[in-house]
Amino acid sequence: LQKVTPIILSLEAGKASDDDRVPIEIADPAHSNLQIEYLEKEGIKERVRELLSCLDQREANIVKRRFGIEFRAPQTLDEIGKFYNLSRERIRQIEAKAIKKMEVFAQKLLEKQRLYDVDMLLKSEN
């Protein structure tokens, strides 16, 4: 996951429910940095969710637990192993396989985006 996204953070930390969010006017210079930071964090969340979507439920849960995504803090291989009644070595193997799957999926997404960008560029030139 560190190779796929440069920022590792607990994506749900400090998240307010949708009903609790207060809109911040981007035009207000005092709040523009907060708005940009919020938008960047939301973008990272969406990219991580997209990457996790290529995994089966157990793989996704192990990666989330390992990196503290949707959990209070990252969990150790032992902690995750106890939850699944598996050895920490088996959890490490599942994590490594899941990260590899995410890397391959990310490359496919990037290629798809490049093809789309080229297509749009060609259409705009016509």
GROMACS .gro file of N, CA and C in nm, residues 27-126:
model
  300
   27ALA      N    1  -1.405   3.079  -0.108
   27ALA     CA    2  -1.367   3.217  -0.136
   27ALA      C    3  -1.306   3.284  -0.013
   28ASP      N    4  -1.332   3.233   0.104
   28ASP     CA    5  -1.280   3.291   0.227
   28ASP      C    6  -1.136   3.246   0.246
   29PRO      N    7  -1.039   3.340   0.232
   29PRO     CA    8  -0.897   3.301   0.241
   29PRO      C    9  -0.861   3.234   0.373
   30ALA      N   10  -0.930   3.266   0.479
   30ALA     CA   11  -0.899   3.207   0.609
   30ALA      C   12  -0.930   3.057   0.610
   31HIS      N   13  -1.023   3.015   0.526
   31HIS     CA   14  -1.063   2.875   0.526
   31HIS      C   15  -1.021   2.800   0.401
   32SER      N   16  -0.959   2.867   0.306
   32SER     CA   17  -0.927   2.800   0.179
   32SER      C   18  -0.830   2.684   0.198
   33ASN      N   19  -0.732   2.698   0.286
   33ASN     CA   20  -0.638   2.587   0.310
   33ASN      C   21  -0.709   2.467   0.372
   34LEU      N   22  -0.805   2.494   0.461
   34LEU     CA   23  -0.882   2.385   0.521
   34LEU      C   24  -0.965   2.314   0.414
   35GLN      N   25  -1.025   2.391   0.324
   35GLN     CA   26  -1.107   2.332   0.219
   35GLN      C   27  -1.020   2.247   0.126
   36ILE      N   28  -0.904   2.298   0.088
   36ILE     CA   29  -0.813   2.223   0.000
   36ILE      C   30  -0.769   2.095   0.069
   37GLU      N   31  -0.733   2.105   0.197
   37GLU     CA   32  -0.691   1.987   0.273
   37GLU      C   33  -0.803   1.884   0.280
   38TYR      N   34  -0.926   1.932   0.304
   38TYR     CA   35  -1.042   1.842   0.309
   38TYR      C   36  -1.062   1.772   0.175
   39LEU      N   37  -1.056   1.847   0.066
   39LEU     CA   38  -1.076   1.789  -0.067
   39LEU      C   39  -0.966   1.688  -0.101
   40GLU      N   40  -0.842   1.720  -0.063
   40GLU     CA   41  -0.732   1.626  -0.087
   40GLU      C   42  -0.753   1.498  -0.007
   41LYS      N   43  -0.794   1.511   0.117
   41LYS     CA   44  -0.816   1.393   0.202
   41LYS      C   45  -0.929   1.308   0.145
   42GLU      N   46  -1.036   1.374   0.099
   42GLU     CA   47  -1.148   1.300   0.039
   42GLU      C   48  -1.102   1.229  -0.088
   43GLY      N   49  -1.015   1.293  -0.167
   43GLY     CA   50  -0.961   1.231  -0.289
   43GLY      C   51  -0.879   1.108  -0.257
   44ILE      N   52  -0.799   1.116  -0.153
   44ILE     CA   53  -0.717   1.002  -0.111
   44ILE      C   54  -0.809   0.888  -0.066
   45LYS      N   55  -0.911   0.921   0.013
   45LYS     CA   56  -1.005   0.819   0.059
   45LYS      C   57  -1.067   0.747  -0.060
   46GLU      N   58  -1.110   0.824  -0.158
   46GLU     CA   59  -1.176   0.764  -0.275
   46GLU      C   60  -1.080   0.674  -0.352
   47ARG      N   61  -0.955   0.716  -0.367
   47ARG     CA   62  -0.855   0.632  -0.437
   47ARG      C   63  -0.828   0.504  -0.361
   48VAL      N   64  -0.817   0.513  -0.229
   48VAL     CA   65  -0.792   0.393  -0.149
   48VAL      C   66  -0.912   0.299  -0.157
   49ARG      N   67  -1.033   0.354  -0.148
   49ARG     CA   68  -1.153   0.270  -0.162
   49ARG      C   69  -1.155   0.199  -0.297
   50GLU      N   70  -1.118   0.272  -0.401
   50GLU     CA   71  -1.116   0.214  -0.535
   50GLU      C   72  -1.014   0.100  -0.542
   51LEU      N   73  -0.897   0.121  -0.484
   51LEU     CA   74  -0.795   0.015  -0.484
   51LEU      C   75  -0.840  -0.106  -0.403
   52LEU      N   76  -0.904  -0.082  -0.291
   52LEU     CA   77  -0.951  -0.193  -0.207
   52LEU      C   78  -1.062  -0.272  -0.276
   53SER      N   79  -1.130  -0.211  -0.371
   53SER     CA   80  -1.242  -0.279  -0.437
   53SER      C   81  -1.197  -0.399  -0.521
   54CYS      N   82  -1.069  -0.408  -0.553
   54CYS     CA   83  -1.021  -0.521  -0.633
   54CYS      C   84  -0.994  -0.644  -0.545
   55LEU      N   85  -1.006  -0.629  -0.414
   55LEU     CA   86  -0.975  -0.738  -0.321
   55LEU      C   87  -1.103  -0.807  -0.276
   56ASP      N   88  -1.088  -0.935  -0.235
   56ASP     CA   89  -1.204  -1.000  -0.174
   56ASP      C   90  -1.220  -0.943  -0.033
   57GLN      N   91  -1.329  -0.976   0.031
   57GLN     CA   92  -1.363  -0.917   0.160
   57GLN      C   93  -1.255  -0.940   0.266
   58ARG      N   94  -1.203  -1.062   0.275
   58ARG     CA   95  -1.102  -1.091   0.376
   58ARG      C   96  -0.972  -1.015   0.348
   59GLU      N   97  -0.928  -1.014   0.223
   59GLU     CA   98  -0.806  -0.941   0.188
   59GLU      C   99  -0.820  -0.793   0.221
   60ALA      N  100  -0.934  -0.735   0.182
   60ALA     CA  101  -0.957  -0.592   0.209
   60ALA      C  102  -0.956  -0.565   0.359
   61ASN      N  103  -1.021  -0.651   0.435
   61ASN     CA  104  -1.026  -0.632   0.580
   61ASN      C  105  -0.888  -0.642   0.642
   62ILE      N  106  -0.807  -0.735   0.595
   62ILE     CA  107  -0.670  -0.750   0.648
   62ILE      C  108  -0.588  -0.625   0.617
   63VAL      N  109  -0.597  -0.573   0.495
   63VAL     CA  110  -0.522  -0.452   0.459
   63VAL      C  111  -0.572  -0.334   0.543
   64LYS      N  112  -0.702  -0.320   0.558
   64LYS     CA  113  -0.758  -0.211   0.639
   64LYS      C  114  -0.708  -0.220   0.783
   65ARG      N  115  -0.711  -0.340   0.840
   65ARG     CA  116  -0.663  -0.358   0.978
   65ARG      C  117  -0.514  -0.328   0.988
   66ARG      N  118  -0.438  -0.375   0.893
   66ARG     CA  119  -0.292  -0.361   0.896
   66ARG      C  120  -0.250  -0.214   0.889
   67PHE      N  121  -0.321  -0.133   0.809
   67PHE     CA  122  -0.285   0.007   0.791
   67PHE      C  123  -0.372   0.104   0.870
   68GLY      N  124  -0.463   0.051   0.951
   68GLY     CA  125  -0.546   0.139   1.035
   68GLY      C  126  -0.652   0.213   0.957
   69ILE      N  127  -0.696   0.158   0.846
   69ILE     CA  128  -0.801   0.220   0.765
   69ILE      C  129  -0.935   0.173   0.821
   70GLU      N  130  -1.017   0.267   0.864
   70GLU     CA  131  -1.147   0.238   0.927
   70GLU      C  132  -1.132   0.172   1.064
   71PHE      N  133  -1.013   0.172   1.118
   71PHE     CA  134  -0.987   0.122   1.253
   71PHE      C  135  -0.911   0.232   1.327
   72ARG      N  136  -0.912   0.226   1.458
   72ARG     CA  137  -0.847   0.331   1.538
   72ARG      C  138  -0.697   0.341   1.511
   73ALA      N  139  -0.634   0.227   1.491
   73ALA     CA  140  -0.489   0.225   1.471
   73ALA      C  141  -0.452   0.100   1.393
   74PRO      N  142  -0.335   0.102   1.330
   74PRO     CA  143  -0.288  -0.020   1.260
   74PRO      C  144  -0.276  -0.136   1.359
   75GLN      N  145  -0.305  -0.256   1.310
   75GLN     CA  146  -0.295  -0.374   1.394
   75GLN      C  147  -0.175  -0.458   1.352
   76THR      N  148  -0.122  -0.532   1.445
   76THR     CA  149  -0.008  -0.618   1.417
   76THR      C  150  -0.054  -0.744   1.345
   77LEU      N  151   0.041  -0.814   1.286
   77LEU     CA  152   0.010  -0.942   1.223
   77LEU      C  153  -0.050  -1.039   1.325
   78ASP      N  154   0.003  -1.037   1.448
   78ASP     CA  155  -0.050  -1.124   1.554
   78ASP      C  156  -0.196  -1.092   1.586
   79GLU      N  157  -0.227  -0.964   1.600
   79GLU     CA  158  -0.364  -0.924   1.632
   79GLU      C  159  -0.462  -0.968   1.523
   80ILE      N  160  -0.422  -0.947   1.399
   80ILE     CA  161  -0.509  -0.985   1.287
   80ILE      C  162  -0.519  -1.138   1.280
   81GLY      N  163  -0.407  -1.205   1.302
   81GLY     CA  164  -0.406  -1.350   1.301
   81GLY      C  165  -0.501  -1.409   1.405
   82LYS      N  166  -0.503  -1.351   1.524
   82LYS     CA  167  -0.594  -1.398   1.628
   82LYS      C  168  -0.739  -1.379   1.587
   83PHE      N  169  -0.768  -1.265   1.522
   83PHE     CA  170  -0.905  -1.239   1.477
   83PHE      C  171  -0.951  -1.345   1.377
   84TYR      N  172  -0.863  -1.382   1.285
   84TYR     CA  173  -0.897  -1.480   1.181
   84TYR      C  174  -0.860  -1.624   1.218
   85ASN      N  175  -0.799  -1.641   1.334
   85ASN     CA  176  -0.751  -1.773   1.376
   85ASN      C  177  -0.651  -1.830   1.274
   86LEU      N  178  -0.559  -1.743   1.232
   86LEU     CA  179  -0.452  -1.779   1.138
   86LEU      C  180  -0.319  -1.734   1.196
   87SER      N  181  -0.212  -1.794   1.148
   87SER     CA  182  -0.078  -1.754   1.194
   87SER      C  183  -0.043  -1.616   1.139
   88ARG      N  184   0.048  -1.549   1.206
   88ARG     CA  185   0.090  -1.418   1.155
   88ARG      C  186   0.158  -1.432   1.020
   89GLU      N  187   0.224  -1.544   0.995
   89GLU     CA  188   0.288  -1.567   0.865
   89GLU      C  189   0.183  -1.576   0.755
   90ARG      N  190   0.072  -1.643   0.783
   90ARG     CA  191  -0.034  -1.654   0.683
   90ARG      C  192  -0.097  -1.517   0.657
   91ILE      N  193  -0.113  -1.438   0.762
   91ILE     CA  194  -0.166  -1.301   0.745
   91ILE      C  195  -0.069  -1.219   0.662
   92ARG      N  196   0.061  -1.233   0.687
   92ARG     CA  197   0.162  -1.161   0.608
   92ARG      C  198   0.152  -1.200   0.461
   93GLN      N  199   0.134  -1.328   0.434
   93GLN     CA  200   0.121  -1.375   0.296
   93GLN      C  201  -0.003  -1.317   0.228
   94ILE      N  202  -0.114  -1.317   0.300
   94ILE     CA  203  -0.238  -1.262   0.244
   94ILE      C  204  -0.222  -1.112   0.218
   95GLU      N  205  -0.159  -1.042   0.312
   95GLU     CA  206  -0.134  -0.899   0.296
   95GLU      C  207  -0.047  -0.872   0.173
   96ALA      N  208   0.061  -0.949   0.158
   96ALA     CA  209   0.152  -0.929   0.044
   96ALA      C  210   0.081  -0.955  -0.088
   97LYS      N  211   0.001  -1.060  -0.092
   97LYS     CA  212  -0.075  -1.092  -0.214
   97LYS      C  213  -0.176  -0.980  -0.245
   98ALA      N  214  -0.243  -0.930  -0.142
   98ALA     CA  215  -0.342  -0.824  -0.160
   98ALA      C  216  -0.276  -0.696  -0.211
   99ILE      N  217  -0.161  -0.662  -0.156
   99ILE     CA  218  -0.091  -0.541  -0.200
   99ILE      C  219  -0.047  -0.555  -0.346
  100LYS      N  220  -0.002  -0.673  -0.382
  100LYS     CA  221   0.036  -0.698  -0.521
  100LYS      C  222  -0.084  -0.681  -0.614
  101LYS      N  223  -0.199  -0.736  -0.572
  101LYS     CA  224  -0.322  -0.721  -0.651
  101LYS      C  225  -0.358  -0.573  -0.667
  102MET      N  226  -0.341  -0.497  -0.560
  102MET     CA  227  -0.373  -0.354  -0.565
  102MET      C  228  -0.278  -0.280  -0.659
  103GLU      N  229  -0.151  -0.319  -0.659
  103GLU     CA  230  -0.054  -0.256  -0.749
  103GLU      C  231  -0.089  -0.283  -0.894
  104VAL      N  232  -0.125  -0.406  -0.925
  104VAL     CA  233  -0.164  -0.442  -1.062
  104VAL      C  234  -0.290  -0.366  -1.101
  105PHE      N  235  -0.387  -0.361  -1.011
  105PHE     CA  236  -0.512  -0.290  -1.037
  105PHE      C  237  -0.485  -0.141  -1.059
  106ALA      N  238  -0.397  -0.083  -0.978
  106ALA     CA  239  -0.363   0.059  -0.993
  106ALA      C  240  -0.299   0.085  -1.129
  107GLN      N  241  -0.213  -0.004  -1.174
  107GLN     CA  242  -0.151   0.012  -1.306
  107GLN      C  243  -0.256   0.007  -1.416
  108LYS      N  244  -0.353  -0.082  -1.402
  108LYS     CA  245  -0.461  -0.092  -1.501
  108LYS      C  246  -0.544   0.036  -1.502
  109LEU      N  247  -0.572   0.091  -1.384
  109LEU     CA  248  -0.648   0.215  -1.376
  109LEU      C  249  -0.571   0.331  -1.441
  110LEU      N  250  -0.441   0.336  -1.416
  110LEU     CA  251  -0.360   0.442  -1.477
  110LEU      C  252  -0.358   0.430  -1.629
  111GLU      N  253  -0.345   0.308  -1.678
  111GLU     CA  254  -0.345   0.287  -1.822
  111GLU      C  255  -0.478   0.326  -1.883
  112LYS      N  256  -0.585   0.289  -1.816
  112LYS     CA  257  -0.719   0.325  -1.864
  112LYS      C  258  -0.734   0.477  -1.869
  113GLN      N  259  -0.683   0.546  -1.767
  113GLN     CA  260  -0.690   0.693  -1.763
  113GLN      C  261  -0.607   0.754  -1.875
  114ARG      N  262  -0.490   0.698  -1.900
  114ARG     CA  263  -0.405   0.749  -2.010
  114ARG      C  264  -0.476   0.734  -2.144
  115LEU      N  265  -0.537   0.619  -2.168
  115LEU     CA  266  -0.610   0.596  -2.293
  115LEU      C  267  -0.726   0.695  -2.306
  116TYR      N  268  -0.796   0.719  -2.197
  116TYR     CA  269  -0.906   0.816  -2.197
  116TYR      C  270  -0.854   0.956  -2.229
  117ASP      N  271  -0.742   0.994  -2.166
  117ASP     CA  272  -0.684   1.126  -2.189
  117ASP      C  273  -0.643   1.143  -2.335
  118VAL      N  274  -0.581   1.041  -2.394
  118VAL     CA  275  -0.541   1.047  -2.533
  118VAL      C  276  -0.663   1.059  -2.623
  119ASP      N  277  -0.766   0.981  -2.593
  119ASP     CA  278  -0.889   0.986  -2.671
  119ASP      C  279  -0.950   1.126  -2.666
  120MET      N  280  -0.955   1.185  -2.548
  120MET     CA  281  -1.012   1.319  -2.532
  120MET      C  282  -0.928   1.423  -2.606
  121LEU      N  283  -0.797   1.408  -2.601
  121LEU     CA  284  -0.707   1.499  -2.671
  121LEU      C  285  -0.729   1.491  -2.822
  122LEU      N  286  -0.742   1.371  -2.873
  122LEU     CA  287  -0.765   1.352  -3.018
  122LEU      C  288  -0.900   1.410  -3.058
  123LYS      N  289  -1.001   1.394  -2.975
  123LYS     CA  290  -1.133   1.449  -3.006
  123LYS      C  291  -1.131   1.601  -3.005
  124SER      N  292  -1.054   1.659  -2.914
  124SER     CA  293  -1.049   1.804  -2.906
  124SER      C  294  -0.973   1.867  -3.023
  125GLU      N  295  -0.883   1.791  -3.083
  125GLU     CA  296  -0.807   1.841  -3.198
  125GLU      C  297  -0.889   1.838  -3.326
  126ASN      N  298  -0.993   1.757  -3.329
  126ASN     CA  299  -1.077   1.747  -3.450
  126ASN      C  300  -1.180   1.852  -3.457
   0.00000   0.00000   0.00000
